[in-house]
Short mmCIF file of C-alpha atoms in Angstrom, two decimals:
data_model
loop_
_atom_site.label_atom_id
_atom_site.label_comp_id
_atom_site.label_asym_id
_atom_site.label_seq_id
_atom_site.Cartn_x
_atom_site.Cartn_y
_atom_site.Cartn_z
CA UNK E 1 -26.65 -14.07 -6.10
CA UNK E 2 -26.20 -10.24 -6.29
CA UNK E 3 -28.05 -9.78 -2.67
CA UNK E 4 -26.28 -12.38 -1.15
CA UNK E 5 -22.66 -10.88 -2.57
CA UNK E 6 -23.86 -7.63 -1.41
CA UNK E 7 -24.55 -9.25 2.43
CA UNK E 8 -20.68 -10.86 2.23
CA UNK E 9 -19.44 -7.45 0.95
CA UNK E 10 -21.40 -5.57 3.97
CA UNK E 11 -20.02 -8.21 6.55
CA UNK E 12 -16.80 -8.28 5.60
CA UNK E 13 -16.67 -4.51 5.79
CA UNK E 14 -18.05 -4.38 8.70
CA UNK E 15 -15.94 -7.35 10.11
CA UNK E 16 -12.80 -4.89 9.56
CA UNK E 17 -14.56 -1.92 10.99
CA UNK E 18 -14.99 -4.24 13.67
CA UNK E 19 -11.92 -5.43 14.18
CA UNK E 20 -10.12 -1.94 13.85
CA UNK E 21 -12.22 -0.53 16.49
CA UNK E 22 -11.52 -3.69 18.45
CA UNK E 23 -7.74 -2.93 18.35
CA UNK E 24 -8.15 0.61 19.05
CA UNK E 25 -9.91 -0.24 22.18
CA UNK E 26 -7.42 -2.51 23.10
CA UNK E 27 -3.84 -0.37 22.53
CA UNK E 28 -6.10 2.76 24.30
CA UNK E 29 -6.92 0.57 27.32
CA UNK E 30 -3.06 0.08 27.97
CA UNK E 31 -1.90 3.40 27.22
CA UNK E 32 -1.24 6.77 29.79
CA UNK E 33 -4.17 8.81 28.19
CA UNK E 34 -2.62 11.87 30.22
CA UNK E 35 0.62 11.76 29.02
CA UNK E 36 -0.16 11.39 25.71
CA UNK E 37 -2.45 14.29 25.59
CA UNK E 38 0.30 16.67 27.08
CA UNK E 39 2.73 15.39 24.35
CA UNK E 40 0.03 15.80 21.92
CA UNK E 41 -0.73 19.36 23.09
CA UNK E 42 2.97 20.19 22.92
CA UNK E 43 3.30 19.02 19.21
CA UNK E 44 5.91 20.39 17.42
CA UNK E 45 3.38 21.20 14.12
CA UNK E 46 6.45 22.34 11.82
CA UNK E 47 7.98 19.06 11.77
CA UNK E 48 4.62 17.66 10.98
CA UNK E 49 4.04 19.88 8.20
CA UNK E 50 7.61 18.52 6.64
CA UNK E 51 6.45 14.97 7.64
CA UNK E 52 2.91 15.98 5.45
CA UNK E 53 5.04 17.15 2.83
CA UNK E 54 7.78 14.18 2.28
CA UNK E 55 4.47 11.58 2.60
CA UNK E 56 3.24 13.40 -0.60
CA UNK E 57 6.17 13.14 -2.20
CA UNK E 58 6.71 9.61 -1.34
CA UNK E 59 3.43 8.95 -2.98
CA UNK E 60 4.61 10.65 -5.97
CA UNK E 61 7.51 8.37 -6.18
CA UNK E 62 5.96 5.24 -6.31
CA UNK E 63 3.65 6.34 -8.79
CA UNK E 64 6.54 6.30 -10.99
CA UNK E 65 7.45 3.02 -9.95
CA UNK E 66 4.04 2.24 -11.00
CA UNK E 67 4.93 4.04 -14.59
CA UNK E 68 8.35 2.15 -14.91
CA UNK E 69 6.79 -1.33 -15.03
CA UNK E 70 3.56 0.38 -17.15
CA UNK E 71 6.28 1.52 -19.80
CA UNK E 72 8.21 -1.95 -19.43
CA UNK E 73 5.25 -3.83 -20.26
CA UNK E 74 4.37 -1.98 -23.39
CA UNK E 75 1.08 -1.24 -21.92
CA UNK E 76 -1.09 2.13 -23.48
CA UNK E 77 -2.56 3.95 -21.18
CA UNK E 78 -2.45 7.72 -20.80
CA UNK E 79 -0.41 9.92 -17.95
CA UNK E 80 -3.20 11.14 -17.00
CA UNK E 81 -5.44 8.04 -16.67
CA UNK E 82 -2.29 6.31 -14.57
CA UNK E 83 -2.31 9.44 -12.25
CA UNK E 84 -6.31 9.14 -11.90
CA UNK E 85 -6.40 5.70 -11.02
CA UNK E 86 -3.41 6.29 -8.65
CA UNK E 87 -5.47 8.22 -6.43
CA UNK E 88 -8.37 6.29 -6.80
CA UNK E 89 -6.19 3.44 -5.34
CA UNK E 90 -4.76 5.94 -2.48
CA UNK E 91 -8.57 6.98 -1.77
CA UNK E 92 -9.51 2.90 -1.83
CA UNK E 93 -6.75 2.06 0.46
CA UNK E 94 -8.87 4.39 3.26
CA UNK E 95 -11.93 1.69 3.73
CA UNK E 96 -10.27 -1.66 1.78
CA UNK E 97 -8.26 -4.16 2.83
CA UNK E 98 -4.68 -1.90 3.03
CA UNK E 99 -2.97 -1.98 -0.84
CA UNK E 100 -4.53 -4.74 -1.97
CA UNK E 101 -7.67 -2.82 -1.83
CA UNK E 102 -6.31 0.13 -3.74
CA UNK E 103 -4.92 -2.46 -6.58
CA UNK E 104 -8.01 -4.20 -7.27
CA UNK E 105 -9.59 -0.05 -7.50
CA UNK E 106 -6.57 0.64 -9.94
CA UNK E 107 -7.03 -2.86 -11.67
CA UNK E 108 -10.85 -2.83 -12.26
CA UNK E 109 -10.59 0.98 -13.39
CA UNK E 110 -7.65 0.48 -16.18
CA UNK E 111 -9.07 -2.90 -17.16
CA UNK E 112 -12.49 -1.48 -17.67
CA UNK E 113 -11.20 0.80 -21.09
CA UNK E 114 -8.41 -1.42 -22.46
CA UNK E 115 -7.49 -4.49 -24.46
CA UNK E 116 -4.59 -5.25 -22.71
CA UNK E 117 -6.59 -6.44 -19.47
CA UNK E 118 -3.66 -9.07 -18.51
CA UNK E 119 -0.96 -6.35 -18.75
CA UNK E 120 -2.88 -3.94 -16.14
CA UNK E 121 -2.79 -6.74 -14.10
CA UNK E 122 0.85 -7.60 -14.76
CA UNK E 123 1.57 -4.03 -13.95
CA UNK E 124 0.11 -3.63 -10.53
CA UNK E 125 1.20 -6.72 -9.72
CA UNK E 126 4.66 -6.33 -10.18
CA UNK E 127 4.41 -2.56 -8.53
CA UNK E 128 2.88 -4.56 -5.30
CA UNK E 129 5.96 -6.99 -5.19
CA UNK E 130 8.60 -4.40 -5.73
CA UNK E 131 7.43 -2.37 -2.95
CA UNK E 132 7.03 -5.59 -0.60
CA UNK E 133 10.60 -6.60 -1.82
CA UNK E 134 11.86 -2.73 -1.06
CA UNK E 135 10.30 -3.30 2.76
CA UNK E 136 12.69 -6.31 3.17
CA UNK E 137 15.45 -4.60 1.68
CA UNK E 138 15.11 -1.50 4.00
CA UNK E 139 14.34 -3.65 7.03
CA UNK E 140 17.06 -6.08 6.49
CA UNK E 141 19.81 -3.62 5.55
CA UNK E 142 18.75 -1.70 8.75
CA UNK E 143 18.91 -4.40 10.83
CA UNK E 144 22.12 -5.43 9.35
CA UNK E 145 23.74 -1.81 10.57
CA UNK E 146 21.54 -1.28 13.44
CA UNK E 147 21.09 -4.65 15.35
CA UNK E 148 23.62 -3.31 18.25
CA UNK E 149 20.96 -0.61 18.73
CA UNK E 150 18.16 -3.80 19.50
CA UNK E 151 19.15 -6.08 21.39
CA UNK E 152 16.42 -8.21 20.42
CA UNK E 153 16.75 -11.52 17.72
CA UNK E 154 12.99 -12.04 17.58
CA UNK E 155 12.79 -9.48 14.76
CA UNK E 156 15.03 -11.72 12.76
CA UNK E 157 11.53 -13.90 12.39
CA UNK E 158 9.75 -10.94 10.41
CA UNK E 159 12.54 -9.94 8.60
CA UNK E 160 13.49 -13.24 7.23
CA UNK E 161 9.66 -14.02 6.69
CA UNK E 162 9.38 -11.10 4.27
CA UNK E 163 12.65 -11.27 2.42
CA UNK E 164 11.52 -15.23 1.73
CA UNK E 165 8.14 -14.26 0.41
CA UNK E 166 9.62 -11.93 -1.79
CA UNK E 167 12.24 -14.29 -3.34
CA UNK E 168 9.57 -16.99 -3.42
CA UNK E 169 7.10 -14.15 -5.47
CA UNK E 170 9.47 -13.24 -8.01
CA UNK E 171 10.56 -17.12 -8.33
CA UNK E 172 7.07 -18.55 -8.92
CA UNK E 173 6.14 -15.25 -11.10
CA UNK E 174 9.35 -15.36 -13.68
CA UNK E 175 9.82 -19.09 -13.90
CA UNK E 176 7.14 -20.34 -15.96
CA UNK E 177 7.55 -24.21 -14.97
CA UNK E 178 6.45 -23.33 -11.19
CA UNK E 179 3.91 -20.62 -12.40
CA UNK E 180 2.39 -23.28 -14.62
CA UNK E 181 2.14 -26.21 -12.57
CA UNK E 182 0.47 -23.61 -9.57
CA UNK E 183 -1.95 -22.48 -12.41
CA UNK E 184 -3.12 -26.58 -12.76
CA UNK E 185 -5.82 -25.37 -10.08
CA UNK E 186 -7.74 -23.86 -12.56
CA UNK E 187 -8.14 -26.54 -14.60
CA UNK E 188 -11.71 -26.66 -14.54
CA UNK E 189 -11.78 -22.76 -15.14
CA UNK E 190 -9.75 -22.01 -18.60
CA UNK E 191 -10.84 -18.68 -19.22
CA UNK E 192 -9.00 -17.67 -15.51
CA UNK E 193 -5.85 -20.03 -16.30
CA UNK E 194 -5.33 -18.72 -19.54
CA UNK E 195 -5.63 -15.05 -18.22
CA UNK E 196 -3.30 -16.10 -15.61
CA UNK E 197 -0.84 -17.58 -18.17
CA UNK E 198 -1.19 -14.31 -20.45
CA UNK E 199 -0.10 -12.25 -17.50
CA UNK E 200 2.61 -14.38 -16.91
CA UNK E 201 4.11 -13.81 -19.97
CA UNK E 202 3.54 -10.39 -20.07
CA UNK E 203 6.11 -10.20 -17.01
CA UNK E 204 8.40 -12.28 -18.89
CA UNK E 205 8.76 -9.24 -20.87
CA UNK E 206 10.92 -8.36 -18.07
CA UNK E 207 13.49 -11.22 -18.64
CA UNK E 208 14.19 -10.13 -22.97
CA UNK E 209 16.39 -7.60 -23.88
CA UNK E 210 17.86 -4.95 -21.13
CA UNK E 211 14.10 -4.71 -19.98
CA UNK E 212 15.07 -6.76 -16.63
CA UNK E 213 16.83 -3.33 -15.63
CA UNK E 214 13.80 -1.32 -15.44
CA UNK E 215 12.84 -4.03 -12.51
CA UNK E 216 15.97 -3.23 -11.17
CA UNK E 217 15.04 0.07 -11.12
CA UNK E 218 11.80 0.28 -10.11
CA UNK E 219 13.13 -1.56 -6.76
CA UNK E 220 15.61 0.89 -6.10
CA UNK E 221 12.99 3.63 -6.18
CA UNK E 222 11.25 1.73 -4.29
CA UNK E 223 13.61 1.35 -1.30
CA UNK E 224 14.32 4.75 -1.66
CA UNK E 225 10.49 5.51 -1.34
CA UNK E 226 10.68 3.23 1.61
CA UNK E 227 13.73 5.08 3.62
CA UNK E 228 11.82 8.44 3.09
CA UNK E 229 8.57 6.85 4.36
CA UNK E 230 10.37 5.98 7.30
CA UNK E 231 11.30 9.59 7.45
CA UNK E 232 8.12 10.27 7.84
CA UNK E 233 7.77 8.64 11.41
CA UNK E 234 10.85 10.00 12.08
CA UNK E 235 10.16 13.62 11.87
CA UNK E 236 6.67 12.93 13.27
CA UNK E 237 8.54 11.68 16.75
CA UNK E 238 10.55 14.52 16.68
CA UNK E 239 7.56 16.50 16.50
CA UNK E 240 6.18 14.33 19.40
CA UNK E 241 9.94 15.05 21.17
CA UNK E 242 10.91 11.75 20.61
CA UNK E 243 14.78 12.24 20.19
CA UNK E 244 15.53 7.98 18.28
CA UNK E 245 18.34 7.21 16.14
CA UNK E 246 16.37 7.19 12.41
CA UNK E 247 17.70 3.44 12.18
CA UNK E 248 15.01 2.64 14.79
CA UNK E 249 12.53 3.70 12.07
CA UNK E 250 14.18 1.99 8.98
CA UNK E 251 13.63 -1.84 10.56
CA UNK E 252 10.69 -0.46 12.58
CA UNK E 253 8.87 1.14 10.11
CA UNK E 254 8.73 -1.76 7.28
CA UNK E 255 7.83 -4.38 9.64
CA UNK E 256 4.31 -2.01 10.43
CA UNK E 257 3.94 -1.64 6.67
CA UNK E 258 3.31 -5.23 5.88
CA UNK E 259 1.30 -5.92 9.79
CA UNK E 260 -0.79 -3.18 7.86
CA UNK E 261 -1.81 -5.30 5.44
CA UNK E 262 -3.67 -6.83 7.43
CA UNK E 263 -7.79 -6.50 6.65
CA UNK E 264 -9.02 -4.03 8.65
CA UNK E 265 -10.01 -0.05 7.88
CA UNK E 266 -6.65 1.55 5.88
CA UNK E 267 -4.44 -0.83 8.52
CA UNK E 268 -6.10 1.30 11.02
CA UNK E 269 -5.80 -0.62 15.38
CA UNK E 270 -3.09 -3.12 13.71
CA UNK E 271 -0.32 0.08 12.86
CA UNK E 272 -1.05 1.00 16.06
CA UNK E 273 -0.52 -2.19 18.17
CA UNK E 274 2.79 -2.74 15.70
CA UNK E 275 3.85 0.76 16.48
CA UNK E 276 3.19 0.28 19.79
CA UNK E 277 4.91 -3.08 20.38
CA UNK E 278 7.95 -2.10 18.19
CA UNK E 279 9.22 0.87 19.39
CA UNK E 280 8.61 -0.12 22.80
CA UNK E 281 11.93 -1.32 22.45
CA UNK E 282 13.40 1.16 21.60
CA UNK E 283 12.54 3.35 24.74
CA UNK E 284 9.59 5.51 23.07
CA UNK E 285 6.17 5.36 25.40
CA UNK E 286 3.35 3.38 24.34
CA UNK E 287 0.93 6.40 23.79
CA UNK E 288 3.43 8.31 21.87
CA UNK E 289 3.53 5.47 19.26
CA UNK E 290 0.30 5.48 19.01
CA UNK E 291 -0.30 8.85 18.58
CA UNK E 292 2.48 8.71 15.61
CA UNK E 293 1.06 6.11 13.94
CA UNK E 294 -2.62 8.03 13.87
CA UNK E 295 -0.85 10.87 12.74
CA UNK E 296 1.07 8.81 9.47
CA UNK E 297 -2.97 7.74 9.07
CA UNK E 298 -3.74 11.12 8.63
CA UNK E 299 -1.50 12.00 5.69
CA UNK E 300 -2.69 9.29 4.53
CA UNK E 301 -6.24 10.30 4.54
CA UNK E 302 -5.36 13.72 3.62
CA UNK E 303 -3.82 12.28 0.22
CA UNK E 304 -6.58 9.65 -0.17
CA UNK E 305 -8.98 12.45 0.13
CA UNK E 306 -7.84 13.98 -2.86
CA UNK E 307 -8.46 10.50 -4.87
CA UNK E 308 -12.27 10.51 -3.28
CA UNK E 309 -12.93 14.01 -4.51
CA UNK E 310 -11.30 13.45 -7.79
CA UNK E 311 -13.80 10.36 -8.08
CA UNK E 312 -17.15 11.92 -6.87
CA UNK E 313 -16.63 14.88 -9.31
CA UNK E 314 -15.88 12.35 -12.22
CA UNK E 315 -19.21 10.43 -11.15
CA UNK E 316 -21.33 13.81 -11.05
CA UNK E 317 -19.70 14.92 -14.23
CA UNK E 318 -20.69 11.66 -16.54
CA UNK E 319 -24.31 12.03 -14.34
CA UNK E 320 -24.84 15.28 -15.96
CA UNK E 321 -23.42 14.52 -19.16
CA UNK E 322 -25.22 11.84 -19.77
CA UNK E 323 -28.64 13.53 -18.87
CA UNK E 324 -27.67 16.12 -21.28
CA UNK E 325 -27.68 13.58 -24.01
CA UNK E 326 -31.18 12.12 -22.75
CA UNK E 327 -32.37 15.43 -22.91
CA UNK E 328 -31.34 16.50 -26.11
CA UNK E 329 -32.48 12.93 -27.95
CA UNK E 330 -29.15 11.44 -27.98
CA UNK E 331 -29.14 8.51 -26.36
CA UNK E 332 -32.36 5.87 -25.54
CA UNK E 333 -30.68 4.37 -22.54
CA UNK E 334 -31.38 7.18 -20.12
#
């Protein structure tokens, strides 16, 4: 069972690697190579460094958006563990299916040291679906303002599709009639329903007291981490003299988030083609909207970097403590 788990791991790994590279090859084939090199050349770098800066920051946000619903919840775990694992998720977003990737990292890492497994869960959970709700938020708002700058109803579709899965998420996970009778596929598995059940009640939490405004709150930090995200792109076209209104980039950006999610390498080939295809309309050359989107990907591997040092020097540092303790007698597992 293990080799054959380690064969669907290695496929499936290399089935996004695959398909990244595919989508690469694709959004290259159709681009001017030559113009995007001069643009490239003739970078702007100090709006990049800002862009490197606020992408940091907006990381830093929704770690406390992360905290907010960790507090809520009544769930012990350290400052310091939260922040670890944060990073760990940032590094895990890199080769893992985009976010959800990251969660299971921060999931499996928090779960492994505490009793309140279900919680943890709850936690990240919730964190996920108030930054997917913040993307519809954003987009929609945007839209709302800026739909005489597209002239173009087809985005209505993706818009609509992610402000219903967010209302249908938060509908299902609060109301414990619907998330009961959905949990009735585990019959045959109680250990899973009633660890499904126990995290469902944890997020009730939310619903006693004045508790429901932390969710409240958590959301609007998370739209605000959203706008500045979007930021982001926008100072990075500027850089790439790409002179857009920024509400381009509020119902642009959002929409590439969630294409992101997609499985593939850190959303890597699917960004691009969304980048691509979406500001297309708005005037900006293919290869230009590339190249911004690869350049987003690198503050994100920059930050996610800092996660996979943090996580090879905690691995070396329990190697060689625990080979002190075989060496001194302490310990018979060695």
């Amino acid at each position: 069972m293990p080799l054959r788990q380690t064969t669907k791991s290695l496929l499936s790994f290399l089935l996004r690697i695959g398909l990244s590279l595919g989508l690469l090859f694709f959004v290259f084939s159709k681009i001017d190579m030559q113009n995007t090199a001069e643009v490239l050349g003739s970078a702007d770098l100090f709006y990049i460094a800002i862009a490197a800066v606020i992408f940091v920051l907006v990381n830093a946000v929704t770690l406390c958006r992360w905290m907010i619903f960790i507090k809520a919840l009544n769930l012990s775990a350290t400052l310091g563990s939260v922040v670890e694992h944060h990073l760990y998720g940032l590094f895990g977003n890199l080769f893992l299916p985009t976010a959800i990737g990251g969660d299971i990292i921060k999931a499996v890492g928090l779960c492994r040291n505490s009793d309140q497994k279900p919680r943890v869960v709850a936690s990240i959970l919730l964190d996920r679906l108030s930054g997917f709700a913040s993307m519809a938020i954003v987009a929609v708002t945007a839209f709302l303002f800026g739909r005489r700058y597209i002239n173009d109803d087809a985005l209505i579709i993706p818009i609509a599709l992610m402000g219903g899965f967010s209302v249908v998420s938060a509908a299902v996970l609060l109301n414990e009639r619907i998330y009961s009778f959905g949990c009735r596929i585990f019959d045959q598995l109680p250990r899973i329903k009633k660890g499904l059940m126990t995290m469902h009640y944890d997020i009730a939490l939310l619903k006693e007291g004045q508790k429901y405004k932390e969710g409240i709150k958590a959301v609007l930090l998370s739209c605000l981490s959203q706008s500045v995200y979007a930021c982001t792109f926008y100072l990075t076209a500027r850089a790439l003299h790409q002179d857009l209104a920024i509400i381009y980039f509020l119902i642009f950006v959002p929409i590439i988030c969630v294409a992101a999610a997609f499985p593939s390498i850190g959303g890597l080939g699917v960004r691009e083609i969304g980048a691509a295809y979406l500001f297309a309309k708005a005037g900006m050359d293919s290869g230009v909207a590339v190249s911004m989107s690869l350049i987003s990907f690198l503050f994100m591997v920059m930050v996610g970097t800092v996660g996979g040092v943090l996580y090879v020097y905690r691995i070396s540092t329990g190697r060689l403590q625990r080979y002190a303790q075989c060496s001194d007698g302490k310990t018979i597992d060695c």
